[in-house]
Coordinates of C-alpha atoms and ligand atoms in Angstrom, one line a residue:
M79 CA 25.3 12.7 64.5
K80 CA 25.9 9.4 62.5
K81 CA 23.0 10.3 60.2
L82 CA 24.4 13.7 59.5
F83 CA 27.8 12.1 58.7
A84 CA 26.2 9.6 56.3
V85 CA 24.3 12.4 54.5
L86 CA 27.5 14.5 54.1
L87 CA 29.5 11.5 52.9
S88 CA 26.9 10.6 50.2
A89 CA 26.7 14.3 49.1
A90 CA 30.5 14.4 48.8
M91 CA 30.5 11.1 46.7
L92 CA 27.7 12.5 44.4
F93 CA 29.7 15.7 43.9
S94 CA 32.9 13.8 43.0
L95 CA 31.0 11.6 40.5
A96 CA 29.5 14.6 38.8
A97 CA 32.9 16.3 38.6
C98 CA 34.6 13.4 37.0
G99 CA 31.7 13.0 34.6
S100 CA 32.1 16.6 33.5
T101 CA 35.9 16.4 32.9
S102 CA 35.5 13.4 30.5
T103 CA 32.7 15.2 28.5
G104 CA 34.3 18.6 29.1
V105 CA 37.4 17.6 27.1
N106 CA 35.1 16.5 24.2
Q107 CA 37.0 13.2 23.6
P108 CA 36.0 11.7 20.2
E109 CA 34.4 8.3 20.7
S110 CA 36.3 5.3 19.4
G111 CA 35.9 4.5 15.7
E112 CA 34.9 8.1 14.8
G113 CA 36.7 9.9 12.0
D114 CA 39.6 8.3 10.1
A115 CA 42.1 8.8 12.9
A116 CA 41.1 6.0 15.3
G117 CA 39.7 3.0 13.4
G118 CA 40.6 4.2 9.9
Q119 CA 36.9 4.3 9.2
I120 CA 35.5 7.2 7.3
V121 CA 32.2 8.3 8.9
V122 CA 29.6 9.5 6.4
G123 CA 26.3 11.1 7.6
F124 CA 23.7 10.7 4.8
S125 CA 20.4 12.7 4.9
Q126 CA 18.0 10.9 2.5
V127 CA 14.7 12.5 1.4
G128 CA 12.5 9.6 2.3
A129 CA 11.2 6.4 0.7
E130 CA 8.5 7.8 -1.6
S131 CA 9.4 6.0 -4.8
D132 CA 11.1 3.1 -6.5
W133 CA 13.8 5.6 -7.6
R134 CA 14.4 6.6 -4.0
T135 CA 14.7 2.9 -2.9
A136 CA 17.3 2.3 -5.6
N137 CA 19.2 5.4 -4.6
T138 CA 19.2 4.4 -0.9
E139 CA 20.4 0.8 -1.9
S140 CA 23.2 2.3 -3.9
M141 CA 24.4 4.4 -1.0
R142 CA 24.0 1.7 1.6
G143 CA 25.8 -0.8 -0.7
T144 CA 28.7 1.6 -1.2
F145 CA 29.3 2.9 2.3
T146 CA 29.8 -0.4 4.1
E147 CA 32.1 -1.4 7.0
A148 CA 33.9 -3.7 4.6
N149 CA 34.7 -0.8 2.4
G150 CA 36.0 1.2 5.3
Y151 CA 33.1 3.4 6.2
R152 CA 30.6 3.9 9.0
L153 CA 27.4 5.2 7.4
I154 CA 24.9 7.1 9.6
F155 CA 21.7 7.0 7.5
D156 CA 18.7 9.3 8.2
D157 CA 15.3 9.0 6.4
A158 CA 13.6 12.5 6.6
Q159 CA 10.1 11.2 5.6
Q160 CA 10.0 14.0 2.9
K161 CA 10.3 16.8 5.5
Q162 CA 13.1 19.4 5.2
E163 CA 13.1 20.1 8.9
N164 CA 14.0 16.5 9.5
Q165 CA 16.9 16.8 7.1
I166 CA 18.1 20.0 8.9
T167 CA 17.9 18.1 12.3
A168 CA 19.8 15.2 10.8
I169 CA 22.6 17.5 9.5
R170 CA 22.9 19.0 13.0
N171 CA 23.2 15.5 14.5
F172 CA 25.9 14.7 12.0
I173 CA 27.8 17.8 13.1
Q174 CA 27.4 16.8 16.8
Q175 CA 28.7 13.4 15.9
E176 CA 31.7 15.0 14.1
V177 CA 31.2 12.9 11.0
D178 CA 33.9 13.2 8.3
Y179 CA 31.5 13.9 5.5
I180 CA 27.9 15.0 5.2
V181 CA 26.0 13.8 2.1
L182 CA 22.6 15.5 1.5
A183 CA 19.9 14.5 -0.9
P184 CA 17.9 17.7 -0.6
I185 CA 14.1 17.5 -0.8
G186 CA 13.9 21.1 -2.1
E187 CA 16.3 23.7 -3.4
T188 CA 16.0 26.5 -0.8
G189 CA 16.4 26.8 3.0
W190 CA 19.8 25.3 3.4
D191 CA 22.1 28.3 4.0
T192 CA 22.0 28.4 7.9
V193 CA 22.6 24.7 8.5
L194 CA 25.3 24.4 5.9
Q195 CA 27.0 27.4 7.4
E196 CA 27.1 25.4 10.7
A197 CA 28.8 22.5 8.9
K198 CA 31.2 24.8 7.2
D199 CA 32.1 26.5 10.5
V200 CA 33.3 23.2 11.9
G201 CA 35.0 22.1 8.6
I202 CA 32.8 19.2 7.6
P203 CA 32.6 18.9 3.8
V204 CA 29.1 18.7 2.4
I205 CA 28.4 16.7 -0.8
I206 CA 25.0 17.3 -2.5
V207 CA 23.5 14.4 -4.4
D208 CA 20.7 14.1 -6.9
R209 CA 18.6 17.3 -6.6
M210 CA 20.3 20.7 -6.5
I211 CA 20.3 23.4 -3.8
D212 CA 20.0 27.1 -4.2
V213 CA 22.3 28.8 -1.7
S214 CA 23.6 32.4 -1.4
D215 CA 27.2 31.2 -1.4
D216 CA 28.2 28.0 -3.2
S217 CA 31.1 27.5 -0.9
L218 CA 28.5 26.1 1.5
F219 CA 28.8 22.8 -0.3
T220 CA 31.9 21.1 -1.6
C221 CA 30.4 19.5 -4.7
W222 CA 27.3 18.1 -6.3
V223 CA 26.5 15.0 -8.5
G224 CA 23.1 14.5 -10.0
S225 CA 20.9 14.8 -13.1
D226 CA 20.0 17.5 -15.5
F227 CA 16.3 17.6 -15.0
R228 CA 15.6 20.3 -17.6
K229 CA 17.3 18.1 -20.2
E230 CA 15.1 15.2 -19.1
G231 CA 12.0 17.3 -19.6
D232 CA 13.3 18.5 -23.0
T233 CA 14.0 14.9 -24.0
A234 CA 10.4 13.9 -23.3
V235 CA 9.0 17.0 -25.1
E236 CA 11.1 16.2 -28.2
W237 CA 9.5 12.8 -28.4
M238 CA 6.1 14.3 -27.9
Q239 CA 6.6 16.8 -30.7
N240 CA 7.6 14.0 -33.1
V241 CA 4.6 11.8 -32.2
L242 CA 2.0 14.5 -32.0
A243 CA 3.1 16.8 -34.8
D244 CA 0.0 16.3 -36.9
K245 CA -2.6 16.4 -34.2
D246 CA -4.8 19.5 -34.4
S247 CA -5.3 19.5 -30.6
V248 CA -3.3 17.9 -27.9
K249 CA -4.7 18.1 -24.4
I250 CA -2.1 17.5 -21.7
V251 CA -2.5 16.6 -18.0
H252 CA 0.7 17.4 -16.0
L253 CA 1.4 15.4 -12.7
Q254 CA 4.2 17.3 -11.0
G255 CA 6.7 15.9 -8.5
T256 CA 7.3 17.5 -5.1
I257 CA 7.0 21.2 -5.6
G258 CA 10.3 23.0 -5.3
S259 CA 12.5 20.0 -5.9
S260 CA 14.9 20.3 -8.8
A261 CA 13.4 17.2 -10.5
Q262 CA 10.0 18.9 -10.5
I263 CA 11.4 22.3 -11.5
G264 CA 13.4 21.0 -14.5
R265 CA 10.9 18.6 -15.8
T266 CA 8.1 21.2 -15.5
E267 CA 10.2 23.8 -17.3
G268 CA 10.8 21.3 -20.1
L269 CA 7.0 20.7 -20.5
E270 CA 6.0 24.3 -20.2
A271 CA 8.6 25.3 -22.9
G272 CA 7.1 22.6 -25.1
V273 CA 3.6 24.0 -24.5
A274 CA 4.8 27.5 -25.4
A275 CA 6.5 26.2 -28.6
N276 CA 3.6 24.1 -29.9
A277 CA 0.4 26.0 -30.6
N278 CA -1.7 22.8 -30.8
W279 CA -0.7 21.8 -27.3
E280 CA -2.9 22.7 -24.3
L281 CA -2.1 22.1 -20.6
V282 CA -5.6 21.2 -19.3
A283 CA -4.5 20.3 -15.7
Q284 CA -1.4 20.7 -13.6
Q285 CA -1.1 19.3 -10.0
T286 CA 1.5 17.7 -7.8
G287 CA 1.3 14.0 -7.0
E288 CA 4.3 14.3 -4.6
F289 CA 6.2 11.6 -6.5
T290 CA 4.0 8.9 -4.9
Q291 CA 1.7 6.3 -6.5
A292 CA -1.1 6.9 -4.1
K293 CA -1.2 10.6 -4.6
G294 CA -0.7 10.3 -8.3
Q295 CA -3.8 8.0 -8.5
E296 CA -5.9 10.3 -6.3
V297 CA -5.0 13.4 -8.3
M298 CA -5.6 11.7 -11.7
E299 CA -9.0 10.4 -10.5
S300 CA -10.1 14.0 -9.7
I301 CA -8.8 15.3 -13.0
L302 CA -10.6 12.6 -15.0
K303 CA -13.9 13.9 -13.5
Q304 CA -13.1 17.4 -14.8
Q305 CA -11.6 16.6 -18.2
S306 CA -13.5 14.7 -20.8
E307 CA -10.8 14.9 -23.4
I308 CA -7.2 14.0 -22.4
D309 CA -4.5 13.0 -25.0
V310 CA -1.4 12.9 -22.9
V311 CA -0.5 12.5 -19.2
Y312 CA 3.0 13.8 -18.4
C313 CA 4.0 12.1 -15.1
E314 CA 7.2 13.4 -13.5
N315 CA 8.1 9.9 -12.1
D316 CA 7.2 6.3 -12.5
N317 CA 5.2 5.9 -9.3
M318 CA 2.8 8.7 -10.2
A319 CA 2.5 7.1 -13.7
F320 CA 1.5 3.8 -12.0
G321 CA -1.2 5.6 -10.0
A322 CA -2.4 7.6 -13.0
I323 CA -2.7 4.4 -15.2
D324 CA -4.8 2.7 -12.5
A325 CA -7.1 5.8 -12.3
I326 CA -7.4 6.0 -16.1
E327 CA -8.2 2.3 -16.5
A328 CA -10.7 2.4 -13.6
A329 CA -12.4 5.2 -15.5
G330 CA -12.8 2.8 -18.5
K331 CA -10.2 4.4 -20.7
T332 CA -7.0 2.9 -22.2
V333 CA -3.4 4.0 -22.0
G334 CA -0.2 3.7 -23.9
V335 CA 0.5 2.4 -27.4
D336 CA -2.8 2.4 -29.3
G337 CA -4.5 3.6 -26.2
D338 CA -6.8 6.7 -25.6
I339 CA -4.1 8.5 -23.5
I340 CA -0.4 8.6 -24.1
V341 CA 1.7 8.2 -20.9
I342 CA 5.1 9.9 -20.4
S343 CA 7.1 9.0 -17.4
F344 CA 10.5 9.7 -15.8
D345 CA 13.0 7.6 -13.8
A346 CA 13.1 4.4 -15.9
T347 CA 13.1 2.2 -12.8
N348 CA 12.8 -1.5 -13.3
A349 CA 9.0 -1.4 -12.6
G350 CA 8.7 1.7 -14.9
L351 CA 10.5 -0.1 -17.8
T352 CA 8.4 -3.2 -17.3
T353 CA 5.3 -1.0 -17.7
T354 CA 6.9 0.5 -20.8
L355 CA 7.5 -2.9 -22.2
E356 CA 3.9 -3.7 -21.6
G357 CA 3.1 -0.7 -23.7
K358 CA 1.3 1.2 -21.0
I359 CA 4.0 3.9 -20.7
N360 CA 4.8 5.2 -24.1
Y361 CA 8.1 6.9 -23.3
N362 CA 10.2 6.8 -20.1
V363 CA 13.1 9.1 -19.5
E364 CA 15.9 7.7 -17.3
C365 CA 16.9 9.4 -14.1
N366 CA 19.9 7.4 -12.8
P367 CA 19.8 6.8 -9.0
L368 CA 23.1 4.9 -8.6
H369 CA 24.9 7.7 -6.9
G370 CA 26.7 5.6 -4.2
P371 CA 29.9 4.9 -6.3
R372 CA 29.8 8.5 -7.6
V373 CA 29.8 9.9 -4.1
E374 CA 32.5 7.5 -3.0
N375 CA 34.7 8.8 -5.9
L376 CA 34.2 12.3 -4.7
I377 CA 35.1 11.3 -1.1
K378 CA 38.2 9.5 -2.4
Q379 CA 39.3 12.6 -4.3
L380 CA 38.8 14.7 -1.1
E381 CA 40.7 12.2 1.0
A382 CA 43.6 12.4 -1.4
G383 CA 43.6 16.2 -1.1
E384 CA 42.2 16.7 -4.6
T385 CA 39.5 19.2 -5.6
P386 CA 36.6 17.5 -7.4
E387 CA 34.5 19.2 -10.1
K388 CA 31.9 21.4 -8.4
L389 CA 29.1 20.0 -10.5
A390 CA 29.0 16.5 -12.1
Y391 CA 26.0 15.6 -14.3
V392 CA 25.3 11.9 -14.9
D393 CA 24.5 10.5 -18.4
E394 CA 21.0 9.4 -19.0
E395 CA 18.9 7.9 -21.8
A396 CA 15.3 7.3 -22.6
F397 CA 13.1 4.3 -23.6
D398 CA 10.3 4.0 -26.2
A399 CA 7.6 1.3 -25.7
T400 CA 7.9 0.5 -29.4
T401 CA 11.6 -0.4 -29.2
I402 CA 12.4 -1.5 -25.6
T403 CA 13.1 -5.2 -25.0
Q404 CA 13.3 -7.5 -21.9
E405 CA 17.0 -7.9 -22.6
V406 CA 17.5 -4.1 -22.2
I407 CA 15.7 -4.2 -18.9
D408 CA 17.6 -7.3 -17.6
A409 CA 20.9 -5.6 -18.5
R410 CA 20.2 -2.7 -16.1
S411 CA 21.2 -2.8 -12.4
Y412 CA 18.1 -1.0 -11.0
Ligands
GZL782 C1 15.1 12.5 -9.3 C2 14.6 12.3 -7.9 C3 13.1 12.1 -7.9 C4 12.7 10.9 -8.7 C5 11.5 10.5 -8.0 O1 16.5 12.6 -9.3 O2 14.9 13.3 -7.0 O3 12.7 11.9 -6.6 O4 12.4 11.3 -10.1 C6 12.0 10.6 -6.6 O5 11.1 9.2 -8.2 O6 11.0 10.6 -5.7
ZN783 ZN1 -8.0 14.2 -28.4

């Protein structure tokens, strides 16, 4: 009898524990410190593409350096390792955690409608940074700040036209970034428009190096085996340019100013500009990664009930190996 009583008693206790557990989660109490109500902190969920390049590192540092506790924020940072499905999972986690803002640096332009609708349904503003997204309804994001990638490509092509005008034949190798990313789409459109406009230009190879140094080197090695005559390699970021330069030099050719092969690059990172100063990159088009303060400005406007510009393009310049100086590099913050 006693045994039966003990069993009944423990079952009753278990039941009451479960019940009280369900009431606290049932009411869906926000944890302390979440949202700007409790601790005054603004909670920002940031879905970052990955850590594939110097540019990405500088971009992450800018975001982490801006959204600090001292500045009144709680930053939830997710590195998607260059996979869109990881970014979608991260956004769903941010929704579950009821963040105040979602910031997305999208790896590619498409595939965002469903998850951004889920954020919109619960009223969490979404700010897109760097690359662009292509959604059926642009109310699925609040605003965007980033670069004009087509303009970056056109800037590089304009320099090429000036330097290569009198060459009877210009054979170009094209190392593309992550296929489907705005940076790749815009820089590629710029080059392809240049090839269409210059009869003496020929695109002899076009392949993605995924914006990484390793892949850029690997792809350039295979292209060098197939192409005996190369005049220009157009690299859609600095890290692929570093890989391509290594491959070209390993093949016994020279690059850059007075070299066999002209090197065009994008990003103008510190390492990229140092290589430009060395004369191994002929022309480097800036793509500015310092979006932390820009995103904070957008959040401050939204906090104040203002409506930010839907699209904000950042100003960018370009650097020529024949004119860049160490002072110019030292004056830059990335
Ligand atoms: C451009 C950015 C690109 C950089 C690459 O804004 O999306 O991704 O050009 C980076 O270095 O990997
Ligand atoms: Zn030639």
